[in-house]
XYZ file of C-alpha atoms in Angstrom:
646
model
C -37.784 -8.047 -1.663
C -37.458 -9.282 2.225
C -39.037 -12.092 3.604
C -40.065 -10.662 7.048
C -42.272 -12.717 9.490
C -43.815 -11.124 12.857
C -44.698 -12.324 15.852
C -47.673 -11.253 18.098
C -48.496 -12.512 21.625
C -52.366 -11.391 21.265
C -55.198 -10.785 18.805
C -55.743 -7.006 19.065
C -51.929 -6.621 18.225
C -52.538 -8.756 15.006
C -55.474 -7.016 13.748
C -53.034 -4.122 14.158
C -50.138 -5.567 12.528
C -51.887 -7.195 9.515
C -53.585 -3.679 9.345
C -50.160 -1.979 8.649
C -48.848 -5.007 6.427
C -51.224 -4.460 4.253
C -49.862 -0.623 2.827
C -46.262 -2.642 2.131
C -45.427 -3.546 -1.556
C -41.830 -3.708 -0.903
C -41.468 -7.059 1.421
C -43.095 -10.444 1.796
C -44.866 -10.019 5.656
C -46.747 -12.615 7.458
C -47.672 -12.005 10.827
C -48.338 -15.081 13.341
C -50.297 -15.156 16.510
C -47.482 -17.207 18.811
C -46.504 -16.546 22.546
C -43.750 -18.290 24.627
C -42.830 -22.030 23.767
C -45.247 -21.896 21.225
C -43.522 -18.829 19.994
C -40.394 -20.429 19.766
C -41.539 -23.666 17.633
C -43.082 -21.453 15.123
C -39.405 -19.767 14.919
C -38.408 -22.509 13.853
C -40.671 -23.153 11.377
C -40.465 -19.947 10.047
C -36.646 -19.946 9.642
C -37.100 -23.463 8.010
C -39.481 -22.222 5.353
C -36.798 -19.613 4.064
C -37.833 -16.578 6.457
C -34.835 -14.222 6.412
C -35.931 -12.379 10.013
C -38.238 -12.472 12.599
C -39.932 -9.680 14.648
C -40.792 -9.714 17.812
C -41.965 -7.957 21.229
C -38.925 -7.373 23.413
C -39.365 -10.287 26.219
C -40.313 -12.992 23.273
C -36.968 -11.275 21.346
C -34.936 -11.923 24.409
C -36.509 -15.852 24.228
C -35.367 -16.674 20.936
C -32.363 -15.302 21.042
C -31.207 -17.674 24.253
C -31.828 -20.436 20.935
C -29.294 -20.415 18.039
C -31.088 -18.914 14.609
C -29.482 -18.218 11.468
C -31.791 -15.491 10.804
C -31.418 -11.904 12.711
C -34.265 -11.553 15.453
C -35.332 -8.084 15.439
C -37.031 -6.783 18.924
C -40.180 -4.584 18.481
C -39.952 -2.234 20.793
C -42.125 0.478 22.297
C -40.945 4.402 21.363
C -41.336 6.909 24.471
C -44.054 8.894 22.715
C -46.461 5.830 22.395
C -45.824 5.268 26.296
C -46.368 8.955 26.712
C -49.787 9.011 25.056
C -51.317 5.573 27.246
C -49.956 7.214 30.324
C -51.529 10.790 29.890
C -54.853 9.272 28.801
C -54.793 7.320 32.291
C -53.875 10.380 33.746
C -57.129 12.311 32.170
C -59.068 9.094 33.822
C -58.051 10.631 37.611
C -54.977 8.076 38.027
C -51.843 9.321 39.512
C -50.235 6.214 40.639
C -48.763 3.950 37.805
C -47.133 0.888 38.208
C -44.507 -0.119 34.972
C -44.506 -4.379 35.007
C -41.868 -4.501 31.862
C -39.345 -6.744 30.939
C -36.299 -5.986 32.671
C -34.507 -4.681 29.169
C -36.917 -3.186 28.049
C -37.316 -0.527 31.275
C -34.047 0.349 30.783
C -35.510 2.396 27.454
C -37.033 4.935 29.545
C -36.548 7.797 31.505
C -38.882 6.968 34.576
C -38.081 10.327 36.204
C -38.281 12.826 33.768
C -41.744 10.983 32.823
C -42.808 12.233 36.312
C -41.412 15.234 36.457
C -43.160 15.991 33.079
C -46.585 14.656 33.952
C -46.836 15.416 37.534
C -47.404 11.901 38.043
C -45.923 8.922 40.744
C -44.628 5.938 38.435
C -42.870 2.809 39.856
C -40.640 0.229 37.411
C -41.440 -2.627 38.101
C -39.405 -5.203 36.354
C -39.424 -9.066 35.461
C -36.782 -11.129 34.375
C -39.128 -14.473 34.242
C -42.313 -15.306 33.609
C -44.078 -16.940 36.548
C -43.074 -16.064 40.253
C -40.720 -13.055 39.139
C -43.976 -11.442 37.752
C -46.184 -12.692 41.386
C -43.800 -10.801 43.165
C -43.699 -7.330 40.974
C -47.877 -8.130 41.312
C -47.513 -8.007 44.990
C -45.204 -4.902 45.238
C -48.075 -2.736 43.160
C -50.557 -4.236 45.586
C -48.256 -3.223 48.575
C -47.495 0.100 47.266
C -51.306 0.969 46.773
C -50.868 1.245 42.660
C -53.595 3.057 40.837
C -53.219 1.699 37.385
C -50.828 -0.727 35.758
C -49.060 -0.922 32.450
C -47.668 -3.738 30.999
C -46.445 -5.108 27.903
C -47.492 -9.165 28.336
C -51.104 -10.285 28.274
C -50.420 -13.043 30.507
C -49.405 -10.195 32.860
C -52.340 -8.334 32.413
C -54.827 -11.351 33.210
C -52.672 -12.212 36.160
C -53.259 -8.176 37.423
C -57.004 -8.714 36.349
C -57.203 -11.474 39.016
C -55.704 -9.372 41.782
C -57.781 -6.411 41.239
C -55.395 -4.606 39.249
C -56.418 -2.044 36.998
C -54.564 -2.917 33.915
C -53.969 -2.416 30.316
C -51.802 -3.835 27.685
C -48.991 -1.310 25.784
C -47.956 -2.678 22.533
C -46.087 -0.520 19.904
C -48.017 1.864 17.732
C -47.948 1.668 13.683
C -44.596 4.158 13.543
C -43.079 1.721 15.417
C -43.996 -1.410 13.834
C -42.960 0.371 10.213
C -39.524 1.180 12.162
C -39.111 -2.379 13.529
C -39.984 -3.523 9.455
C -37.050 -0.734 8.640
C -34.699 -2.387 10.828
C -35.227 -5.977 9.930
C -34.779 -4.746 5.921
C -31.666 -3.120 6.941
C -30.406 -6.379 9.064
C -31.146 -8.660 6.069
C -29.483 -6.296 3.522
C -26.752 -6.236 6.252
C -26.617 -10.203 6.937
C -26.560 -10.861 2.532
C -23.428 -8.297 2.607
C -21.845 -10.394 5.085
C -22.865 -13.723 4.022
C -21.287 -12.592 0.475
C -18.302 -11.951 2.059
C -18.282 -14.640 4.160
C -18.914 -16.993 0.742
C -15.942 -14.665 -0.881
C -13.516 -15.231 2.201
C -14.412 -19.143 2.350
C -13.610 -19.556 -1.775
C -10.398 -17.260 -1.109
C -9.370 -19.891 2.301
C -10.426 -22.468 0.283
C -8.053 -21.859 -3.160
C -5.292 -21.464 -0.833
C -2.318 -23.856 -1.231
C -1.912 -23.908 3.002
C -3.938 -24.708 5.434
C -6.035 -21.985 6.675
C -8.099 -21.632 10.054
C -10.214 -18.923 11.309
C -10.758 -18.798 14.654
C -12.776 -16.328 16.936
C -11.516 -14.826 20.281
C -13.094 -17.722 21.914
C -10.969 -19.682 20.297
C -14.268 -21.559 18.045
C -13.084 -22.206 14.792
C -15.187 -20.532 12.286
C -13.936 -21.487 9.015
C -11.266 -23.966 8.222
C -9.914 -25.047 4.579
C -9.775 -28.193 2.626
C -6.364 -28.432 2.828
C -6.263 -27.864 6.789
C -8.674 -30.442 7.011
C -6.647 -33.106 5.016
C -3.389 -32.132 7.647
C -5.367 -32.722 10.485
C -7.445 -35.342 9.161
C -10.795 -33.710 9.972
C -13.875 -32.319 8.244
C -15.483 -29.282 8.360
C -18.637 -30.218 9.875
C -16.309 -31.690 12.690
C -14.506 -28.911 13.539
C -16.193 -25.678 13.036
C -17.992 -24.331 16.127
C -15.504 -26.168 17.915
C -12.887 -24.922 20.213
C -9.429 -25.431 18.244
C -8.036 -26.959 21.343
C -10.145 -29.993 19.651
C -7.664 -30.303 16.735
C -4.529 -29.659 18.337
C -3.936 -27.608 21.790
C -0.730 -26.142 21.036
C -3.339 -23.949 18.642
C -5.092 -23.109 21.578
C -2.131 -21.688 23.335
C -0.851 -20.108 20.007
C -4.415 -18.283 19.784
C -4.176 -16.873 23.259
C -1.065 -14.961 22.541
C -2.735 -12.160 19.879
C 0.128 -11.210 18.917
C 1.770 -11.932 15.187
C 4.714 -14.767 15.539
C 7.103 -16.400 13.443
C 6.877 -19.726 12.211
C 6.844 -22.406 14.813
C 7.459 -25.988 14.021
C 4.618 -28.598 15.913
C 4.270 -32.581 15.569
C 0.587 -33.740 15.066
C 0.430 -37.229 14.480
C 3.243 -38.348 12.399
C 3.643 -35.021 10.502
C 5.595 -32.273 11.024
C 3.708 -28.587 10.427
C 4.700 -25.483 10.134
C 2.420 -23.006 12.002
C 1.915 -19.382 11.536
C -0.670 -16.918 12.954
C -1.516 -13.437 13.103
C -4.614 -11.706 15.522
C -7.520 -10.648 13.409
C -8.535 -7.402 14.656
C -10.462 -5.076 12.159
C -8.581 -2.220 12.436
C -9.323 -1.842 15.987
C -7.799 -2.362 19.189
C -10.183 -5.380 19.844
C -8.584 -8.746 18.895
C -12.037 -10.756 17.435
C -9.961 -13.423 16.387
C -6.863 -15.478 14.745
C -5.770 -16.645 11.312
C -3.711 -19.568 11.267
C -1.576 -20.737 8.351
C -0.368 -24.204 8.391
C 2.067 -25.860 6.114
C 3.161 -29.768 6.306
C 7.296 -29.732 6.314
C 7.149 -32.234 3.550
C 5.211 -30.155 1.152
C 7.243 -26.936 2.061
C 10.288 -29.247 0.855
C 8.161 -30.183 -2.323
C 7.659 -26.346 -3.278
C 11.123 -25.157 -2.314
C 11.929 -27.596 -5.157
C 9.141 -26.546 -7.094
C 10.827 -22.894 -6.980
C 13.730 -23.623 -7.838
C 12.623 -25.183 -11.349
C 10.877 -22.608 -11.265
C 13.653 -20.339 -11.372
C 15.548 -22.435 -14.075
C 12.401 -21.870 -16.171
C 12.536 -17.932 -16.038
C 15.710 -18.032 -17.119
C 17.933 -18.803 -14.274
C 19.900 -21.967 -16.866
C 21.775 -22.245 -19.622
C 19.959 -22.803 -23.021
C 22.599 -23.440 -25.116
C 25.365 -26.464 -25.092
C 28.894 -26.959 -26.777
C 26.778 -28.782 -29.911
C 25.178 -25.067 -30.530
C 28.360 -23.418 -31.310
C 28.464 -23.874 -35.238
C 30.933 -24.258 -37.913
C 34.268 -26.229 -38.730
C 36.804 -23.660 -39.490
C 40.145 -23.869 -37.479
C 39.628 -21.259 -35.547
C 36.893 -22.177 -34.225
C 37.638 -25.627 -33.433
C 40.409 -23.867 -31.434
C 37.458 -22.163 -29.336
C 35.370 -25.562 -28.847
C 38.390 -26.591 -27.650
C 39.199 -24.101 -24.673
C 35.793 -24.337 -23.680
C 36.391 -28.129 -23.207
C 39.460 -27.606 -21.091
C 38.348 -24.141 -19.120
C 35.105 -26.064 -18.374
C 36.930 -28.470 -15.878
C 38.380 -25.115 -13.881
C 36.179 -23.076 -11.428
C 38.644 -19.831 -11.997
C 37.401 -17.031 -13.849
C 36.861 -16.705 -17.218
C 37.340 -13.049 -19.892
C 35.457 -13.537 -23.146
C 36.302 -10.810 -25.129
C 35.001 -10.281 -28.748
C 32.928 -8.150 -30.961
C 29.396 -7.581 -30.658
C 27.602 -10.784 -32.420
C 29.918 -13.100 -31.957
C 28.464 -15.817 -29.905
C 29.757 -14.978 -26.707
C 27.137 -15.612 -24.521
C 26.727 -19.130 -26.346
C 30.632 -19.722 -25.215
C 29.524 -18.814 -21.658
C 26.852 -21.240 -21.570
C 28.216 -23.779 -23.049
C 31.282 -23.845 -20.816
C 28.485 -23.724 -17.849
C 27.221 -26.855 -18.989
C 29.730 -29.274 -19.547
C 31.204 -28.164 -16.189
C 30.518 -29.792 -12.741
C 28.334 -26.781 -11.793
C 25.848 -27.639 -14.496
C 22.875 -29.108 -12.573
C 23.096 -25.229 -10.726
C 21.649 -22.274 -11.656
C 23.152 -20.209 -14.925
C 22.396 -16.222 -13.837
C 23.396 -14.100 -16.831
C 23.263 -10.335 -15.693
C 24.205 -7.153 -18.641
C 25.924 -4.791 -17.104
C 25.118 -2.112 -19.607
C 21.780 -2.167 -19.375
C 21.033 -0.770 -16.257
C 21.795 2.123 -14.256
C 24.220 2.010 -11.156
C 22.119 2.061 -8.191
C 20.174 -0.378 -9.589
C 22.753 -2.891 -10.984
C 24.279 -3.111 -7.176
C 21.028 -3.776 -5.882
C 20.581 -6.729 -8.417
C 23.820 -8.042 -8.193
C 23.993 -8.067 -4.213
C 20.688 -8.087 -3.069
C 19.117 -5.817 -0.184
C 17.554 -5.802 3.383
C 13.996 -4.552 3.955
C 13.565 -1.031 3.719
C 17.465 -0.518 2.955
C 16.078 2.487 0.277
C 12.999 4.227 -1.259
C 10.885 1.797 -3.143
C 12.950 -1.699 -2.048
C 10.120 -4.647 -1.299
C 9.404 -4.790 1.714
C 10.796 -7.979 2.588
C 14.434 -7.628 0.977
C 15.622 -8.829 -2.014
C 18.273 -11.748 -2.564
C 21.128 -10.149 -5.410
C 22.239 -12.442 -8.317
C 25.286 -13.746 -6.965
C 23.201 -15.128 -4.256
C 20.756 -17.261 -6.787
C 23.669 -18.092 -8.986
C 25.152 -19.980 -5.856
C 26.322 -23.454 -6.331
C 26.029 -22.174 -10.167
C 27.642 -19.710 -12.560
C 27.108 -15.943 -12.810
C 27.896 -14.392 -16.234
C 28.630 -11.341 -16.241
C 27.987 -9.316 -19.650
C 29.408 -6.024 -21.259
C 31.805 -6.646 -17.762
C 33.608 -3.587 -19.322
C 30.537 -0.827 -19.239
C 30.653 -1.639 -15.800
C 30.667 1.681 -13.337
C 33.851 2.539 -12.002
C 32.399 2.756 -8.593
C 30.729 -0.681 -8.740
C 34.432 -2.584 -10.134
C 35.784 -2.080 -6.672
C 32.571 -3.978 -4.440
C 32.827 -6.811 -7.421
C 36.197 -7.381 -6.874
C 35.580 -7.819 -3.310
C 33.189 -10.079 -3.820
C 35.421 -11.785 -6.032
C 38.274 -11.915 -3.566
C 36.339 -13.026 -0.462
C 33.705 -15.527 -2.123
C 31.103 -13.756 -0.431
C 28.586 -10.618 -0.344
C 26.914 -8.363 1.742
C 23.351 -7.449 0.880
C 22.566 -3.330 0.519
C 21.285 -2.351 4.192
C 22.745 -5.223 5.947
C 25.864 -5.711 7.841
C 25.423 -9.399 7.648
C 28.183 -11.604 5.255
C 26.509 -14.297 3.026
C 29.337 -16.981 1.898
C 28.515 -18.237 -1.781
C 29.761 -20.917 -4.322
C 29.910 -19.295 -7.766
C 31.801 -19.490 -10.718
C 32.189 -16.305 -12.334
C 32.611 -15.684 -16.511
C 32.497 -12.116 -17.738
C 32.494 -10.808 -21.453
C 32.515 -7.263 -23.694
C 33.078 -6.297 -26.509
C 35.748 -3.624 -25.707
C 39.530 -3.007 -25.050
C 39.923 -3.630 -21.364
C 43.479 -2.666 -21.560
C 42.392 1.007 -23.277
C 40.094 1.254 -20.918
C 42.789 0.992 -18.407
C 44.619 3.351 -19.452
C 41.703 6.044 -19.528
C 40.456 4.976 -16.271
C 37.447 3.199 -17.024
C 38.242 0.036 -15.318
C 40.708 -1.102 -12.743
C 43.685 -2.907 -13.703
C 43.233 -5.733 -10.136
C 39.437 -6.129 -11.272
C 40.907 -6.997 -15.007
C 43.375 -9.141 -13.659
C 41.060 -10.805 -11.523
C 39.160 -11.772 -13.962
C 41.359 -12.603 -16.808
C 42.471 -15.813 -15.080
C 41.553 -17.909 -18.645
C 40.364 -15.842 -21.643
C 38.847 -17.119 -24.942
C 38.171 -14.610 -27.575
C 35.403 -15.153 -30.239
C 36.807 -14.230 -33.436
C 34.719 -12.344 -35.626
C 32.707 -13.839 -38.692
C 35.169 -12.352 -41.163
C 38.001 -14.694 -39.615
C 35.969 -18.061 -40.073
C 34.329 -17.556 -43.396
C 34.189 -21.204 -44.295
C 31.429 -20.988 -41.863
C 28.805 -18.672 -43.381
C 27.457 -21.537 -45.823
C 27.050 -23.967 -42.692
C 25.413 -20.887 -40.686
C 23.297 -19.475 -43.646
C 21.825 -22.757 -44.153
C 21.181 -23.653 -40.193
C 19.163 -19.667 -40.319
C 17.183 -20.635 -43.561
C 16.098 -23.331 -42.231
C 15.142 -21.706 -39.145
C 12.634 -18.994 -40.850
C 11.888 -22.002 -43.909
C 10.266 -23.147 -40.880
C 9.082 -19.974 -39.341
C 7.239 -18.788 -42.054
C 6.761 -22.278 -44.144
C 8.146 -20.818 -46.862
C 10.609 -22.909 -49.493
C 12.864 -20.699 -49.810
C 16.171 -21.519 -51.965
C 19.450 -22.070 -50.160
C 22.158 -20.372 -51.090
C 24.355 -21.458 -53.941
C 28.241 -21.196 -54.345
C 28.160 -18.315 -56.353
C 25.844 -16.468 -53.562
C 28.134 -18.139 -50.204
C 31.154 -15.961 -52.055
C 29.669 -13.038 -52.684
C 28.536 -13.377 -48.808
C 32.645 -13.717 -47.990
C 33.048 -10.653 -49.570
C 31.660 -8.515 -47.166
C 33.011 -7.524 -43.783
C 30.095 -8.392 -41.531
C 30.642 -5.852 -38.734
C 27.284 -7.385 -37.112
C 29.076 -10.583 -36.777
C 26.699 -14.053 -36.878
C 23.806 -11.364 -35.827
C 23.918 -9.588 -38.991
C 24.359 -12.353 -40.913
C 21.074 -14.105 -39.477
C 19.588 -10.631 -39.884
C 20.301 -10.524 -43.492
C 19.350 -14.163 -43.723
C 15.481 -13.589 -42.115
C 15.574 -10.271 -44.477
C 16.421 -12.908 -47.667
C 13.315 -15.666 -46.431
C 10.515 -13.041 -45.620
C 11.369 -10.937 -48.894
C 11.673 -13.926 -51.263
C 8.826 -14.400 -53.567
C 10.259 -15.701 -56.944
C 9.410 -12.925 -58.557
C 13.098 -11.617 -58.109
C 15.992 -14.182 -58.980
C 17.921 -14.912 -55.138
C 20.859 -14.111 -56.789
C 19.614 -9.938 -57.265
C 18.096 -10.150 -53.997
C 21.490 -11.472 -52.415
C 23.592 -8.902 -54.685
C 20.575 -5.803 -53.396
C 21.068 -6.868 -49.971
C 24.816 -6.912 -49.592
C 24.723 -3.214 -51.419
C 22.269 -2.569 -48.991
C 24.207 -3.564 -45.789
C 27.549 -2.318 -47.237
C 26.179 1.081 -48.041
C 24.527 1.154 -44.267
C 28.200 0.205 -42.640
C 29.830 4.245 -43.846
C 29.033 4.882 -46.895
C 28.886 8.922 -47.272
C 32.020 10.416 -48.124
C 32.514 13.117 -46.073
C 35.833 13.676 -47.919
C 35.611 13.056 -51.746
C 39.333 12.838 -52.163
C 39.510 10.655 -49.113
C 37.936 7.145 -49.228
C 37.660 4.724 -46.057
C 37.930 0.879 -46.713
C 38.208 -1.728 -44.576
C 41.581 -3.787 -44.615
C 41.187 -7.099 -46.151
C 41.974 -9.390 -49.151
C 42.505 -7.701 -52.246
C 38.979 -9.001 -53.797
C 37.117 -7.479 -50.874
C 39.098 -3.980 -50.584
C 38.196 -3.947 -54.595
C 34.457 -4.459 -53.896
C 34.549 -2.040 -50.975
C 36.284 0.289 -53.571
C 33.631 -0.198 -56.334
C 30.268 -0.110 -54.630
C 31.660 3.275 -52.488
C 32.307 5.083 -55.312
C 29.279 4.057 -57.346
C 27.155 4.833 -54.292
C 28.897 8.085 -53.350
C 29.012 9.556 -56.719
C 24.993 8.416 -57.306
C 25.671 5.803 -59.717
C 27.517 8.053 -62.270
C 29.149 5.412 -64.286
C 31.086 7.832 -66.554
C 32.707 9.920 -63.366
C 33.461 6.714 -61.638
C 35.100 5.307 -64.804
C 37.679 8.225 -65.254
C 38.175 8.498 -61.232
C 39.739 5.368 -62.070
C 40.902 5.802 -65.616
C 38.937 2.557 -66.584
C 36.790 2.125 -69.443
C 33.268 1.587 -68.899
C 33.360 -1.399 -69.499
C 35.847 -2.672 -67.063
C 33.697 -0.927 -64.185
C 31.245 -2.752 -65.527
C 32.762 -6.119 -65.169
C 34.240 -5.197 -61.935
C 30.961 -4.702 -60.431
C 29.354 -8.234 -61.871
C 32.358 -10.181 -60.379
C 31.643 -8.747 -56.817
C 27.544 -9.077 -57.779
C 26.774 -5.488 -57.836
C 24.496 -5.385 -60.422
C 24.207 -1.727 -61.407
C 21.315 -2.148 -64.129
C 18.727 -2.372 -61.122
C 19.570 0.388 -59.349
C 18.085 3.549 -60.379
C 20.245 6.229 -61.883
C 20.177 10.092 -61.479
């Protein structure tokens, strides 16, 4: 519901209006008697009581808008027909001479001529800017051109015809116009609450924003400015808005006039230096209404470039993991700890070649962070992961628009945010052929050049690559290029497999038990001896990733109601029967080379597995009694009563 006050310069007119008022249920309407100043005090009163618009006649409309109102003024005017039906009953009275004293604005509503034409009639416009000697003189031109009849829409105009000898009456707007001026002021308020909301919505978005923010109109009056704008200039709100932003700074003002989008510009107010961007607001219309100004102190845009960049470390762009991570005591890894140590020094390239779950990407960072680049970023990239087009674009980076779908304002590639770092390249060998050649250039020449651009970008990085194949096969077949191998087989480490450093699997076991003990806060048993060498039985193709695999299997299965040692022997049967276990050739069987004891067990559990536990077949396969494939299956903990027989 609106709350609608009107304003009426005479009683007759109020009767009228309170008349009409009275048949609305949808608004709150007073109407007050009030003409000229005293017009314009009640205004004010009526905006300070929580009015949301004012009606008016058209000259007292014109008044109050001269004043500044929060509130929409609405102007009641008069509709032709109205006019139509006061002149022709004048006419019916013998009158054929009418004289028009309106307000200026308001005469410019009608059609003068084709009134005459239509009603056969002589009518003269006779209009008044002013109350007071503008309206004498338009009473003295209907005098002088022997008027019949005048119409006019003041009373103080009508008295003042009165006193001449006028004939006179007073045209005020009919009900269909006064329910069309109501109409209009509903629609302005539901308008003016829109834009209010959005002004409120636009203020809280200026207002969260970590820059300084200024709106300012094409008269350069600032009409909304941010907290933080007001801390750079040292101003307040109230100070500044409905202002000219020459008062804050007039490089602004200049910057303003221009209405045209710039790039950043550096200005010194006071003892700062800011960083000043602007754009023209224009609404999706030729017509500039205004500018937005962004403004940044120099200091702070130091503070967040910083801020980004830890940023950045915290996505990912650092190394987790440190020399102390790399478990174990056997020789051969001790060997390893100690390349690392003495490749960490260099800034050439580094080959870590090894099988899949060996700890390779723990080598790379560990070799990043003992080094001299270790305060820099650590970018680790796989190279199998993602297609071709894409994995240049990541890499090297991109211009604007340099293909369908690239952001809009470029993209810096991963060499470029490993600068003054490390880039680790991963699965280097699943690499595409095409790519090896633009990697070795970039190699070479210390430098890349973004996708789209013609423009060279020098960088700092140290470069590591790993995989888990045969580079030198893959050579020969033409899958990568012998200079890109050579290039980056300056210093090689390879991580040896688990089943070459078994001494460790009881020092890593324990480190992953304790690691899901606390995961899952269950006590779990560690495992004994007997367990550790049944676990250096097996092959462990997964590497340390199986072996924490099978370890995280061993915690969340545990419940006590199985002993660990059948859970340990079930698992290894388990993984052993997963790594090939379905003879595709009976009289051929596969084993992997080893020591005797674990080519026996291989040799055991296959058969027993691949003939579905048929003790009695597997016994005279290998002209042993039962009972020696019996105790040949306990010693390597395959324990053959808990599996279920056909």
């Amino acid at each position: 519901m609106s709350k609608i006050a009107i304003l009426s310069p005479f009683s007759e007119f109020t009767k009228m209006l309170r008349n009409i008022c009275l048949d609305n249920d949808q608004d709150t309407i007073e109407v007050v008697e009030a003409y000229g100043d005293e017009a314009l005090h009640m205004a004010q009163q009526l905006e300070n009581t929580g009015f949301e618009a004012i009606i008016a006649r058209r000259f007292t409309a014109a008044q109050l808008g001269e004043n500044e109102f929060s509130i929409p003024i609405i102007d009641l005017r008069i509709n032709e027909l109205d006019l139509l039906q006061k002149m022709h009953k004048i006419i019916s009275r013998g009158y054929k001479k009418i004289g028009c004293i309106f307000y200026s604005d308001e005469l410019m509503d009608y059609d003068f001529e084709s009134f005459e034409e239509i009603l056969g009639i002589k009518l003269l416009p006779l209009p008044y800017h002013l109350p007071g000697d503008d309206i004498e003189d338009q009473v003295q031109r209907a005098l002088k051109n022997e008027i019949e009849f005048v119409l006019t829409t003041g009373i103080c105009i009508a008295r003042r015809c009165v006193s001449s000898g006028l004939r006179v009456e007073v045209v005020y707007p009919r009900k269909s116009s006064v329910i069309m001026g109501i109409q209009r002021a509903r629609e302005t308020i539901a308008i003016n609450k829109q834009y209010l909301e959005y002004n409120r919505r636009l203020q809280k978005i200026i207002n969260s924003a970590r820059d300084g923010m200024l709106v300012v109109d094409s008269n350069r009056v600032v009409k909304m400015i941010n907290p933080v704008a007001e801390k750079i200039f040292n101003a307040e709100a109230r100070e500044v808005v409905g202002k000219t932003v020459d008062s804050l700074d007039s490089q602004l003002g200049l910057f303003s006039a221009t209405h045209r989008k710039e790039e950043d510009k550096i200005i010194k107010f006071a003892e700062k230096q800011l960083v000043i961007k602007w754009a023209p607001l224009d609404a999706d219309t030729s017509l500039v209404w205004g500018t937005l100004f962004i403004v940044q102190d120099v200091t702070e845009v130091q503070r967040l470039d910083q801020q980004i960049r830890a940023e950045n470390i915290a996505r990912g762009l650092n190394a987790k993991f440190e020399l102390n991570h790399i478990r174990g005591n056997s020789e051969v890894l001790q060997n390893i700890k100690t390349e690392v140590k003495c490749y960490a020094g260099s800034d050439s390239t580094i080959l870590i070649t090894g099988e899949s779950g060996t700890g390779k990407e723990l080598i790379a960072q560990s070799i990043h962070n003992i080094s001299n680049r270790k305060k820099g970023p650590f970018v680790a990239v796989n190279c199998a992961s993602l297609p071709e087009t894409l994995l240049e674009s990541e890499l090297f980076g991109y211009e604007k628009g340099a293909f369908t779908g690239a952001d809009r304002h470029g993209k810096a590639g991963l060499f470029e945010l490993a600068h003054k770092g490390t880039i680790f390249l991963d699965e280097i060998g699943d690499c595409p052929v095409s790519l090896q050649a633009k990697l070795l250039r970039v190699l070479q020449e210390k430098e890349v050049r973004r996708i789209g651009s013609d423009k060279i970008i020098p960088i700092d990085v140290r470069v590591l690559a790993a995989t888990n194949k045969d580079l030198l096969s893959e050579i020969k077949n033409r899958n990568f290029r012998e200079d890109l191998y050579y290039r980056l087989n300056v210093l090689s480490i390879k991580a040896p497999p688990l089943r070459e450093r078994k001494e460790d699997i009881e020092e890593l076991s324990n480190l992953f038990i304790e690691k899901y003990r606390k995961k899952t806060r269950k006590n779990v048993p560690f495992f004994s001896r007997e367990q550790i060498k049944k676990l250096s039985l097996y092959y462990w193709p997964g590497n340390i990733r199986e072996l924490e695999n099978f370890v995280e299997r061993y915690v969340l299965l545990y419940t006590g109601d199985e002993s660990a040692d059948d859970l340990v022997d079930r698992f290894l049967v388990s993984s052993i029967s997963r790594e090939d276990f379905h003879i595709k050739n009976p009289e051929v069987l596969e084993i992997r080379v080893g020591t005797l004891e674990e080519m026996e067990m291989q040799i055991f559990v296959k058969l027993i597995e691949g003939h579905k536990l048929d003790k009695n077949k597997v016994a005279n396969m290998l002209r042993i009694s039962r009972t020696t494939l019996w105790k040949k299956l306990k010693q390597v903990g395959y324990n053959i009563e808990r599996q279920t027989v056909n």
